[in-house]
mmCIF file with all atom_site columns, C-alpha atoms in Angstrom:
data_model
loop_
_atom_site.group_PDB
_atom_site.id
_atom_site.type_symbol
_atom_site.label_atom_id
_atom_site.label_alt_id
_atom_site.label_comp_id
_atom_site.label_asym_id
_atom_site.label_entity_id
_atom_site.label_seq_id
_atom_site.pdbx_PDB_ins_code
_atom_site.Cartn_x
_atom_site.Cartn_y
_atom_site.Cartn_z
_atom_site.occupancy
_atom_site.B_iso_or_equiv
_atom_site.pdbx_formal_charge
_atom_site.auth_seq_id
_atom_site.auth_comp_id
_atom_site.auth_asym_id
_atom_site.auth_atom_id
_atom_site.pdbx_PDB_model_num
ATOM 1   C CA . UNK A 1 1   ? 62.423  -21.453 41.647 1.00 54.00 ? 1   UNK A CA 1
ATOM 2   C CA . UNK A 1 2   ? 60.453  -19.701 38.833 1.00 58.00 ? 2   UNK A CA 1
ATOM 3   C CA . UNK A 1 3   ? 59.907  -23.167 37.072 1.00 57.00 ? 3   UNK A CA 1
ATOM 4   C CA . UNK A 1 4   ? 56.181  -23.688 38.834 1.00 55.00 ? 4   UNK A CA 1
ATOM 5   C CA . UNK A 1 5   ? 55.473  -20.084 38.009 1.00 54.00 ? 5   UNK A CA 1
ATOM 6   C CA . UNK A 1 6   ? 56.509  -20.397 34.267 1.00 59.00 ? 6   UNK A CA 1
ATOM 7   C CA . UNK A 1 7   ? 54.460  -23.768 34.221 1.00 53.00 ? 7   UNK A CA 1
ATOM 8   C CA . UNK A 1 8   ? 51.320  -22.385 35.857 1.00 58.00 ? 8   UNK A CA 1
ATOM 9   C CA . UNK A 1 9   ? 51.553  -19.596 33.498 1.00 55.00 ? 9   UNK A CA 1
ATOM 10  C CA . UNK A 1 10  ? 51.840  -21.697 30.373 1.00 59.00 ? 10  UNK A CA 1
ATOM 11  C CA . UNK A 1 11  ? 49.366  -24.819 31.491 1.00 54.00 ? 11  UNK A CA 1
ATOM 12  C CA . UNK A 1 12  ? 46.499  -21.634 32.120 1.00 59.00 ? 12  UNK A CA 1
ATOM 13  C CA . UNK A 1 13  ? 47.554  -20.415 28.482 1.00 56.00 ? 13  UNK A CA 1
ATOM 14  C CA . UNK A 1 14  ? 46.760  -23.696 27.314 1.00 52.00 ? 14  UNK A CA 1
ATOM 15  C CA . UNK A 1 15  ? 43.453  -24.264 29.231 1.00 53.00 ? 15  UNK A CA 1
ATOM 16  C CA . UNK A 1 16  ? 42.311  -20.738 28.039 1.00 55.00 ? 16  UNK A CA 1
ATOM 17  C CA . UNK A 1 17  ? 42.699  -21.830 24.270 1.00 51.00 ? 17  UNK A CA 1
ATOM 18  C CA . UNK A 1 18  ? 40.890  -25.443 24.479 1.00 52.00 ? 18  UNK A CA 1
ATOM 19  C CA . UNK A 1 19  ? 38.054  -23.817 26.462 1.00 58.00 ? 19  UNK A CA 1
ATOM 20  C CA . UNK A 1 20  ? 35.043  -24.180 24.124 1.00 64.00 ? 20  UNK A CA 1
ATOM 21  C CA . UNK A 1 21  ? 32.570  -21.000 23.984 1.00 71.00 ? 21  UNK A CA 1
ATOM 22  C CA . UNK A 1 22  ? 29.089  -22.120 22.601 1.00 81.00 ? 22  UNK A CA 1
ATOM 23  C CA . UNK A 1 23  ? 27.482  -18.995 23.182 1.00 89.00 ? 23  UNK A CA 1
ATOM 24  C CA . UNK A 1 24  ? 25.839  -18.123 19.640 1.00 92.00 ? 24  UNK A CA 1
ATOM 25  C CA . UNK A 1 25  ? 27.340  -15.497 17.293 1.00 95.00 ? 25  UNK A CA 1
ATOM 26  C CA . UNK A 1 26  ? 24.608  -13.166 15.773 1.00 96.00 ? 26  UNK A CA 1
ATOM 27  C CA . UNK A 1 27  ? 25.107  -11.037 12.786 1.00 97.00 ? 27  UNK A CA 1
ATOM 28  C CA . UNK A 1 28  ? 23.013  -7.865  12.955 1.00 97.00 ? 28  UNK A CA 1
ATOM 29  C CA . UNK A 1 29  ? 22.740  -5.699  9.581  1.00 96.00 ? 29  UNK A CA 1
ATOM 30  C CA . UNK A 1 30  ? 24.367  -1.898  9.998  1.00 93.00 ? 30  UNK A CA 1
ATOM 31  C CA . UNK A 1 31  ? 21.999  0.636   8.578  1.00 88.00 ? 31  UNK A CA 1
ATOM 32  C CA . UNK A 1 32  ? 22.955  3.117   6.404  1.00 84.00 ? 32  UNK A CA 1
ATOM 33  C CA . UNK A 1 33  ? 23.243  7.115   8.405  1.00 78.00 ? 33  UNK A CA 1
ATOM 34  C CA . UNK A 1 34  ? 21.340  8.928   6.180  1.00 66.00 ? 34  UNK A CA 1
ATOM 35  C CA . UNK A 1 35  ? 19.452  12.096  8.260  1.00 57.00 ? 35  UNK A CA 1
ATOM 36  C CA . UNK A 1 36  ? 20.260  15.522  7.056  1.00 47.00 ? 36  UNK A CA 1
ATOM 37  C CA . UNK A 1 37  ? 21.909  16.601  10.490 1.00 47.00 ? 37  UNK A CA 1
ATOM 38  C CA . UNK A 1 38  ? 24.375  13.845  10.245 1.00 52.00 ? 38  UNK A CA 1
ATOM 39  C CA . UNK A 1 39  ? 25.261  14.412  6.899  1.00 54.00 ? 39  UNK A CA 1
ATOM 40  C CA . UNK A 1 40  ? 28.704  16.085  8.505  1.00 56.00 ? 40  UNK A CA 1
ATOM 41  C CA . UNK A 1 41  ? 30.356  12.603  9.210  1.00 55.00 ? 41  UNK A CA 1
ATOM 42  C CA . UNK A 1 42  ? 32.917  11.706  7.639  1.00 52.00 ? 42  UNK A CA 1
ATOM 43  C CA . UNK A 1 43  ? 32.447  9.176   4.404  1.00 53.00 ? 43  UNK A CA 1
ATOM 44  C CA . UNK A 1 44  ? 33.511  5.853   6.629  1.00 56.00 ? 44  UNK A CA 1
ATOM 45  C CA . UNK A 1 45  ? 31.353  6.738   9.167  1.00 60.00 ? 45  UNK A CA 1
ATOM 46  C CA . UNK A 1 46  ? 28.093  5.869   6.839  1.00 78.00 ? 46  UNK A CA 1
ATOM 47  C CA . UNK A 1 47  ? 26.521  3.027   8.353  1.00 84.00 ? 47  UNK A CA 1
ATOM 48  C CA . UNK A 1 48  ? 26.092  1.929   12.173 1.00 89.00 ? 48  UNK A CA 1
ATOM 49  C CA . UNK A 1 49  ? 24.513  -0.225  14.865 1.00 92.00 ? 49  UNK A CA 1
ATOM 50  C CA . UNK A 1 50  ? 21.665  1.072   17.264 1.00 92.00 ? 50  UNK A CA 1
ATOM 51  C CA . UNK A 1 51  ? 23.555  -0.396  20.667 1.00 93.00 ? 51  UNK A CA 1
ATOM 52  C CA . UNK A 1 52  ? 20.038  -1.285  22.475 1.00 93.00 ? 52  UNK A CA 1
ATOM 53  C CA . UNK A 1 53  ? 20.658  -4.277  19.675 1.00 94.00 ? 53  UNK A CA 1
ATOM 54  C CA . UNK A 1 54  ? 24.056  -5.292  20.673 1.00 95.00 ? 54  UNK A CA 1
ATOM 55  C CA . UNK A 1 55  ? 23.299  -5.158  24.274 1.00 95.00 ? 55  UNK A CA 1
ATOM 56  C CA . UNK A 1 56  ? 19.772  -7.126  23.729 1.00 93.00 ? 56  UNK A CA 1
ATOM 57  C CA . UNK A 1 57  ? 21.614  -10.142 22.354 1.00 94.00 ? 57  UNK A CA 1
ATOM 58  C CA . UNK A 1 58  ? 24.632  -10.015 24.335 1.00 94.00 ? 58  UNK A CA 1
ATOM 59  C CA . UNK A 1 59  ? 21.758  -10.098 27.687 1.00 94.00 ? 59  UNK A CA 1
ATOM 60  C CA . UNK A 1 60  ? 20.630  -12.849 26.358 1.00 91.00 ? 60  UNK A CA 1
ATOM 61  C CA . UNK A 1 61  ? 24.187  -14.504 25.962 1.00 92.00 ? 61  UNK A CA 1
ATOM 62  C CA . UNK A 1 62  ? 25.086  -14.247 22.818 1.00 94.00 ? 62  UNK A CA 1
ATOM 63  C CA . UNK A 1 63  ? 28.246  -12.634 21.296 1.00 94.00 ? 63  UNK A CA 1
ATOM 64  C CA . UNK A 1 64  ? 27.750  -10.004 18.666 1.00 95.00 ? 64  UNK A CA 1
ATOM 65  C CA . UNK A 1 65  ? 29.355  -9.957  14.978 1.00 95.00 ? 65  UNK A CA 1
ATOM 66  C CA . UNK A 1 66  ? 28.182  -6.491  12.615 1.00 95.00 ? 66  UNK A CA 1
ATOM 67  C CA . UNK A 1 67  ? 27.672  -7.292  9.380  1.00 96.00 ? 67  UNK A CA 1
ATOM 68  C CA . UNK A 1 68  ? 28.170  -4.952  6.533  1.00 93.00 ? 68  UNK A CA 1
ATOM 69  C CA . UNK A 1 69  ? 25.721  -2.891  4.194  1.00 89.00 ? 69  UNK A CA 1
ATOM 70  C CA . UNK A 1 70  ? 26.837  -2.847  0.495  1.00 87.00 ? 70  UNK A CA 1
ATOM 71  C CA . UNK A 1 71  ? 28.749  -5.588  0.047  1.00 92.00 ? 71  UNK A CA 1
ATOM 72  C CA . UNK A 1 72  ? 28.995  -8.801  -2.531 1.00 93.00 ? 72  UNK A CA 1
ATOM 73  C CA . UNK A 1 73  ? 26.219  -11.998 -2.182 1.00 94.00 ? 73  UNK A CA 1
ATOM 74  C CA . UNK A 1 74  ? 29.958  -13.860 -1.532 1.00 96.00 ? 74  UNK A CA 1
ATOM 75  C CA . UNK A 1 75  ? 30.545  -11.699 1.300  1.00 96.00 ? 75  UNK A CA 1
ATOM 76  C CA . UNK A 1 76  ? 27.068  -12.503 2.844  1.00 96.00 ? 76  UNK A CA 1
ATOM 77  C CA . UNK A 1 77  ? 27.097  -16.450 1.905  1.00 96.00 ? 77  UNK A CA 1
ATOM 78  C CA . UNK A 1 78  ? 30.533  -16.085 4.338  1.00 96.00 ? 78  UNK A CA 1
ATOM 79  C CA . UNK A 1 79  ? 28.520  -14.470 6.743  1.00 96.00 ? 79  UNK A CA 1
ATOM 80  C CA . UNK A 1 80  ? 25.744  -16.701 6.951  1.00 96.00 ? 80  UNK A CA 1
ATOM 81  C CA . UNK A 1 81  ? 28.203  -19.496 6.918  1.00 95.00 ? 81  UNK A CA 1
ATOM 82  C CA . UNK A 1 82  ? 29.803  -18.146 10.338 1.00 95.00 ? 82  UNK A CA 1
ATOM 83  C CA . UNK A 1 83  ? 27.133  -17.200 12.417 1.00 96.00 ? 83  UNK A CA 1
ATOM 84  C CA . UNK A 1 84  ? 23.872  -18.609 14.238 1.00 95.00 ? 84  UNK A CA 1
ATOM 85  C CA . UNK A 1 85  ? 21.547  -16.294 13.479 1.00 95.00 ? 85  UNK A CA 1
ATOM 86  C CA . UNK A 1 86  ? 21.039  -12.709 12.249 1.00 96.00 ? 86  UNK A CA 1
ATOM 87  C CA . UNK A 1 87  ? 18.828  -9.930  13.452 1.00 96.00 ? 87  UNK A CA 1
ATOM 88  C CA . UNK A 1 88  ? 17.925  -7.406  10.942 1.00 95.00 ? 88  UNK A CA 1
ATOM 89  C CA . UNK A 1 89  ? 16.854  -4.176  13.202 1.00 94.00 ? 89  UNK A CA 1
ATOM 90  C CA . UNK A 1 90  ? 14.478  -1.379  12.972 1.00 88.00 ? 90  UNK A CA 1
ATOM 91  C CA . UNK A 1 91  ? 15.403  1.994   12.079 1.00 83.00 ? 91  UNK A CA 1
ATOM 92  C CA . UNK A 1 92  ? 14.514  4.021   8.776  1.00 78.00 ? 92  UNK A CA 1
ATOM 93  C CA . UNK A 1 93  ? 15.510  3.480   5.444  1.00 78.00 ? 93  UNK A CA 1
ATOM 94  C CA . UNK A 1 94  ? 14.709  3.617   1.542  1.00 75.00 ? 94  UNK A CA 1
ATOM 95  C CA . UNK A 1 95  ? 12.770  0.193   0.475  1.00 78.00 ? 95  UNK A CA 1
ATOM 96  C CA . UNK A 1 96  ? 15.692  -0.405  -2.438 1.00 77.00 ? 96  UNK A CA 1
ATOM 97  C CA . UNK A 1 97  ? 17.195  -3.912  -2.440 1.00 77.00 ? 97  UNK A CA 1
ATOM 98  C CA . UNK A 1 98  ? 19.535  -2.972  -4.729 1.00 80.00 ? 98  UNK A CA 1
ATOM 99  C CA . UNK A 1 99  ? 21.506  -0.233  -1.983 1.00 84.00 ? 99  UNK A CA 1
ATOM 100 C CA . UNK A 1 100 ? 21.755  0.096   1.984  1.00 87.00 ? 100 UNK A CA 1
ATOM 101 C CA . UNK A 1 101 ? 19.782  -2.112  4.326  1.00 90.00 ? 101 UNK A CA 1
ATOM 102 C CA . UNK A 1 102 ? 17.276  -2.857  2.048  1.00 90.00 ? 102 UNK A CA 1
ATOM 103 C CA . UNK A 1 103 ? 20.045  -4.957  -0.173 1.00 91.00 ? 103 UNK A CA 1
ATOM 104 C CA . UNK A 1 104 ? 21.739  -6.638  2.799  1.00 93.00 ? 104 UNK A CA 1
ATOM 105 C CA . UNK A 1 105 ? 18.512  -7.851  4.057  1.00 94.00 ? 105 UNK A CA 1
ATOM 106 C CA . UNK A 1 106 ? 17.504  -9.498  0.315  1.00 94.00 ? 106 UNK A CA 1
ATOM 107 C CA . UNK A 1 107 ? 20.330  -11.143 0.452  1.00 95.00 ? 107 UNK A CA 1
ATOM 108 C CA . UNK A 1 108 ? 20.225  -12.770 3.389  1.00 96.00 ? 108 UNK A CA 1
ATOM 109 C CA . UNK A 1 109 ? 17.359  -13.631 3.180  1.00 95.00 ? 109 UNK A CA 1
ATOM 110 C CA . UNK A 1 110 ? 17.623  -15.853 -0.319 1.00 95.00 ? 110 UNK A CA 1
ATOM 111 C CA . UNK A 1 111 ? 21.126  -17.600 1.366  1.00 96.00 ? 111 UNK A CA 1
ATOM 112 C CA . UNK A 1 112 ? 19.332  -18.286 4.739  1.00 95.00 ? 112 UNK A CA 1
ATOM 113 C CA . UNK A 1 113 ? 16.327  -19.907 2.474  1.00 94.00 ? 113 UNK A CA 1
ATOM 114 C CA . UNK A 1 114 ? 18.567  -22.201 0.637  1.00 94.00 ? 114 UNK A CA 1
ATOM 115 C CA . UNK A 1 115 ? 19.956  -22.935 3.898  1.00 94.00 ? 115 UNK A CA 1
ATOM 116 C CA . UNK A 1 116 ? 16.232  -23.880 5.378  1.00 90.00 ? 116 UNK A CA 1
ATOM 117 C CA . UNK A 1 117 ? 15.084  -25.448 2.159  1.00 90.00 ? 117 UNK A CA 1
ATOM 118 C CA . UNK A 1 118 ? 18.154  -27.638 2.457  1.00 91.00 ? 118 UNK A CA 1
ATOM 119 C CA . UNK A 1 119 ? 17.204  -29.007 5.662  1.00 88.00 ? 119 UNK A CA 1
ATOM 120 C CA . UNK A 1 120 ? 19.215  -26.943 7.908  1.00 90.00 ? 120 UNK A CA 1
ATOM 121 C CA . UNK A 1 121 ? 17.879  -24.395 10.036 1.00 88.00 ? 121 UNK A CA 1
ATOM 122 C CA . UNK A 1 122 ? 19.357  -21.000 10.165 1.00 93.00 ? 122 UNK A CA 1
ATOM 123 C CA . UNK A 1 123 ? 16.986  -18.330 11.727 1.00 92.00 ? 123 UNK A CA 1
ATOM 124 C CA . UNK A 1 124 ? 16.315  -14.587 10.786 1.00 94.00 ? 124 UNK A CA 1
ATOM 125 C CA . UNK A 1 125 ? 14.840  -12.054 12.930 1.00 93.00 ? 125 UNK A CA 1
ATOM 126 C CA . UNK A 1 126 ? 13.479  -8.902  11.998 1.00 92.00 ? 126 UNK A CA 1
ATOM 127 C CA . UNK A 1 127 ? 12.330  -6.379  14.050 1.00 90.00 ? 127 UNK A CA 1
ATOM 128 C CA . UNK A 1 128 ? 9.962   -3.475  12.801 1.00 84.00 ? 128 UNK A CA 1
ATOM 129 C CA . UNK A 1 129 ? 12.015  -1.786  9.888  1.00 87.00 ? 129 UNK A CA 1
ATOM 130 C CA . UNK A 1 130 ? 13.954  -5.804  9.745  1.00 90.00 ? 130 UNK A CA 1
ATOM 131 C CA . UNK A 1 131 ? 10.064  -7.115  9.600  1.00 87.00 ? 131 UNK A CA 1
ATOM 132 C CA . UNK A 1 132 ? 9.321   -5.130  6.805  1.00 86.00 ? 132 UNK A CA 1
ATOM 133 C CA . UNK A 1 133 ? 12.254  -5.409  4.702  1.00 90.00 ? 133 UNK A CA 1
ATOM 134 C CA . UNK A 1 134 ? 12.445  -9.491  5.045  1.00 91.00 ? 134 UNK A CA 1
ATOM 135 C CA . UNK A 1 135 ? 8.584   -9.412  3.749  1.00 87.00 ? 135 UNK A CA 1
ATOM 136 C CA . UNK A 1 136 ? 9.523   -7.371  0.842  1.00 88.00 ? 136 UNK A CA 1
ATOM 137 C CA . UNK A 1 137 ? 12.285  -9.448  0.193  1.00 91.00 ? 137 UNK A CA 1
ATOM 138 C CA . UNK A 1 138 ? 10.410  -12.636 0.406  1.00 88.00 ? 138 UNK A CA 1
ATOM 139 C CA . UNK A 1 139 ? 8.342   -11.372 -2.525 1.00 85.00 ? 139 UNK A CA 1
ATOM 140 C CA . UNK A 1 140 ? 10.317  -10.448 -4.967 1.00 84.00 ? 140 UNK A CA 1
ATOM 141 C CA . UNK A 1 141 ? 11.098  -6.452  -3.836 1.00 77.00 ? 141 UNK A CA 1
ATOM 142 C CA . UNK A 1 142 ? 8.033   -4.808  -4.113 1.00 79.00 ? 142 UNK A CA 1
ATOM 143 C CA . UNK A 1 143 ? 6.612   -2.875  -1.345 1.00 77.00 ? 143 UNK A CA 1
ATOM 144 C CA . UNK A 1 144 ? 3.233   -4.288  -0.313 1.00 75.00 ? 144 UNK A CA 1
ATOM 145 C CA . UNK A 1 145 ? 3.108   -0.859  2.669  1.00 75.00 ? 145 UNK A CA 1
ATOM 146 C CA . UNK A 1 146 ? 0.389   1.464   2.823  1.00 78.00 ? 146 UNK A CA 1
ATOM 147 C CA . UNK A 1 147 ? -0.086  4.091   5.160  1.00 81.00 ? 147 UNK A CA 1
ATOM 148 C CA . UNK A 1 148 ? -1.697  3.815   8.235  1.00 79.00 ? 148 UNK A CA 1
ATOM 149 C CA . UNK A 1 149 ? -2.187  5.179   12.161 1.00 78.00 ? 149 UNK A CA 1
ATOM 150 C CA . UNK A 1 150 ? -1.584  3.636   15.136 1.00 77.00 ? 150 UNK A CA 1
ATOM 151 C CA . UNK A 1 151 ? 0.317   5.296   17.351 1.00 80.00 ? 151 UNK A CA 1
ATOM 152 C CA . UNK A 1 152 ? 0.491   3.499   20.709 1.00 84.00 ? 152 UNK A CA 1
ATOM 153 C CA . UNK A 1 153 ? -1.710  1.006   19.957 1.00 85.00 ? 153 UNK A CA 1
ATOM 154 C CA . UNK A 1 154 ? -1.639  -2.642  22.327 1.00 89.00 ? 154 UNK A CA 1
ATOM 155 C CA . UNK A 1 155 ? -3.537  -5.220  20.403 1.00 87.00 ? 155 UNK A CA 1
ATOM 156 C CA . UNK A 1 156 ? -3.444  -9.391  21.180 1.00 91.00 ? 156 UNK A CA 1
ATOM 157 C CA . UNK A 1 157 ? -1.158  -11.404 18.169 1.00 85.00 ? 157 UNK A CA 1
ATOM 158 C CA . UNK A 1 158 ? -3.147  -12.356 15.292 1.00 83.00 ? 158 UNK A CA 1
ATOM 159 C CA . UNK A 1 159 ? -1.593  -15.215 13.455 1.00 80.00 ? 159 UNK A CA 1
ATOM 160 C CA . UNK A 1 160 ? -2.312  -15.821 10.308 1.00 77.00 ? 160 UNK A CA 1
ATOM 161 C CA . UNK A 1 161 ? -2.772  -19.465 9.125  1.00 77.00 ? 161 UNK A CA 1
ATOM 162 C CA . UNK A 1 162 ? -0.420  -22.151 9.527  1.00 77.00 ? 162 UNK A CA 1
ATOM 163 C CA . UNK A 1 163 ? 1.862   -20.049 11.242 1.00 74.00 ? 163 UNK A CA 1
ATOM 164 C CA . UNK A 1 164 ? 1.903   -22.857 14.163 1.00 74.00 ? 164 UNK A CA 1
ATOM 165 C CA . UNK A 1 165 ? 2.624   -25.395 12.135 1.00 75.00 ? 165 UNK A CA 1
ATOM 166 C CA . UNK A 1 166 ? 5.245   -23.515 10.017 1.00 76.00 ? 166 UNK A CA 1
ATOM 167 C CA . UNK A 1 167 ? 6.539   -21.424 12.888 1.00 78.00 ? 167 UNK A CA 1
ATOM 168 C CA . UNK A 1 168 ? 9.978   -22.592 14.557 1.00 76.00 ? 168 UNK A CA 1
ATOM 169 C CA . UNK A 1 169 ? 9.306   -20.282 17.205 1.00 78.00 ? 169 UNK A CA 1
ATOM 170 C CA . UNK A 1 170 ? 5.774   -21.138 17.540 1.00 80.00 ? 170 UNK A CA 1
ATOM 171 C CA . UNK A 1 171 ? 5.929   -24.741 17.860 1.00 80.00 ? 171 UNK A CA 1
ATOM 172 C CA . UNK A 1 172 ? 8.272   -25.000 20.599 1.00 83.00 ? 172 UNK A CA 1
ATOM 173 C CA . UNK A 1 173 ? 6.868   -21.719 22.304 1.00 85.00 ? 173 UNK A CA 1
ATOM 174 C CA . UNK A 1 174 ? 5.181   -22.501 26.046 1.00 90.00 ? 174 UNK A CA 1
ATOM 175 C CA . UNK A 1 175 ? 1.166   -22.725 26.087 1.00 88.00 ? 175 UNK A CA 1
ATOM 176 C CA . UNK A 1 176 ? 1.043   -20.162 28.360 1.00 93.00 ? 176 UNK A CA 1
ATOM 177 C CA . UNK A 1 177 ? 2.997   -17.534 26.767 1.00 91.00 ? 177 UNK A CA 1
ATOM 178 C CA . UNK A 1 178 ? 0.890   -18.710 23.438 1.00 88.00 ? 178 UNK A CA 1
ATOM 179 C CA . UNK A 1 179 ? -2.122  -17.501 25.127 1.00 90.00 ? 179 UNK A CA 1
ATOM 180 C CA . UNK A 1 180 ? -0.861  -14.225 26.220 1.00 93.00 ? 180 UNK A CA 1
ATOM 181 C CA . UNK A 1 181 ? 0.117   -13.108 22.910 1.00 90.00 ? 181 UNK A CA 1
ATOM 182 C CA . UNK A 1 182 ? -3.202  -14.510 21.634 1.00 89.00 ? 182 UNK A CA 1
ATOM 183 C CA . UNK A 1 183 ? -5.452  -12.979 24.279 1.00 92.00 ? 183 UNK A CA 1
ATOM 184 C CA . UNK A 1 184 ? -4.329  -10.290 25.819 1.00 94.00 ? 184 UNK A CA 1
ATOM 185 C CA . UNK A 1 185 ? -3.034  -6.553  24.419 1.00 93.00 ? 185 UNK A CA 1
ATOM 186 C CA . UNK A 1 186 ? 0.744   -7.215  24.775 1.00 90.00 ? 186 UNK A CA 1
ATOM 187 C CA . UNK A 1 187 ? 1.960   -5.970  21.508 1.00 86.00 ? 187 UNK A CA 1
ATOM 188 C CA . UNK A 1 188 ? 3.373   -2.316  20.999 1.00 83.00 ? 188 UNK A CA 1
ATOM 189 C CA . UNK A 1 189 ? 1.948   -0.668  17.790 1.00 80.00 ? 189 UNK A CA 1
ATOM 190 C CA . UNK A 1 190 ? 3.806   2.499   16.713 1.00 77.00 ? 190 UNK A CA 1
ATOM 191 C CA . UNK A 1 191 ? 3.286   1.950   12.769 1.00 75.00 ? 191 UNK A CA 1
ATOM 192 C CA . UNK A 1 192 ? 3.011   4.723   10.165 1.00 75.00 ? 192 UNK A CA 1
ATOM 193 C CA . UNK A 1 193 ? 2.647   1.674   7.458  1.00 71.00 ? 193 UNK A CA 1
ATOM 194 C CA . UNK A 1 194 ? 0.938   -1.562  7.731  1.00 72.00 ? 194 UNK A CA 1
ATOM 195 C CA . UNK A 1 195 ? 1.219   -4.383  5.193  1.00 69.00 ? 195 UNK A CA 1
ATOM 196 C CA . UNK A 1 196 ? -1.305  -4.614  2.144  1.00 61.00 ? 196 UNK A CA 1
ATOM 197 C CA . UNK A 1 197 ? -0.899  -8.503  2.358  1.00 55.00 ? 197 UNK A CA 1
ATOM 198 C CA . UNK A 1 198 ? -1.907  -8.183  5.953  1.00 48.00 ? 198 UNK A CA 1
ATOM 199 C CA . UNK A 1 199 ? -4.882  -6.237  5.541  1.00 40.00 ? 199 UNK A CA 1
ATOM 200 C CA . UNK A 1 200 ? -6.111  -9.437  3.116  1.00 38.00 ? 200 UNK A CA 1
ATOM 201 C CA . UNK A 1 201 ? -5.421  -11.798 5.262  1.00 36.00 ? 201 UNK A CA 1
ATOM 202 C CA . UNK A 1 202 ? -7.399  -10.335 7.959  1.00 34.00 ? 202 UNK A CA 1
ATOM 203 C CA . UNK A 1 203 ? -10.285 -10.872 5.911  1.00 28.00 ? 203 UNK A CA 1
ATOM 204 C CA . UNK A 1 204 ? -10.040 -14.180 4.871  1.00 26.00 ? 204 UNK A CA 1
#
């Protein structure tokens, strides 16, 4: 009597643990908590996750992982090893790659470019504070910021060049959304630093 219950039961077991999810896994850095009026947390509670990330990526179908501030270029080489992608967000922090954020970021950053140089393709993506830190990683740790003001500011994409032909995202990115971003003021601009590199280039 119970036999085609106990069978059901076990063959959906079964189908539950051969089912195959291929929705990516993205790593996003924790930040360190470091403003005055939170300085009452407890000492485990010194890093965290903005959720507006997690939910972003899991909208878009993908399954979140956090990955750790602090830790060993081991423990990130795992990391990078497990995931599809990481997102490094924006937020506030001290431009030291040797503590916080800042050091997570560099490090990523030199596995993921072994990883690219090597052929395979493992993508980063930074987002204001994330944008920042991966260009000061990419040369070497110094901070190429200066101040600046522009405070909601829309201005078209200006790419600088090559970035078509370099660009993963740009090369595969439809013509028409191309010439939005090219033409038309569709980017935010809330900066209180702008890049010192950047500024060159725009003269070129």
């Amino acid at each position: 009597m119970y036999l085609p219950v106990i069978l059901t039961l076990i063959l959906s077991f079964v189908t539950n643990l051969t089912i195959c999810n291929e929705r990516p896994v993205i790593g996003i850095l924790t930040q360190e908590v470091y403003w005055s009026y939170l300085n009452h947390l407890k000492p485990y509670n010194n890093s965290y996750i903005a959720a507006s990330y997690v939910k972003a990526i899991e909208a878009s179908g993908g399954r979140v992982v956090p990955v750790f501030t602090n830790r060993t270029t081991e423990y990130y080489m795992d990391v990078v090893n497990k995931v599809n992608g990481i997102l490094v967000p924006g937020g506030g922090c001290a431009f030291n790659i040797s503590f916080g954020i800042s050091q997570s970021t560099n490090e990523v950053f030199h596995i993921a470019k072994r990883v690219n140089d090597g052929g395979d393709h493992f993508p980063i993506l930074g987002i204001c504070l994330g944008f920042e830190l991966l260009l000061i990683a990419s040369i070497g740790g110094k901070n190429p910021l200066t101040c600046c003001n522009s405070n909601n500011v829309n201005l078209p994409l200006n790419l600088i060049p090559t970035m078509e032909e370099k660009s993963m995202l740009f090369k595969t990115m439809p013509k028409d959304i191309r010439n939005i971003l090219l033409t038309e003021p569709v980017t935010a601009n809330h900066h209180k630093y702008q890049s010192i590199m950047m500024l060159n280039l725009s003269f070129v």
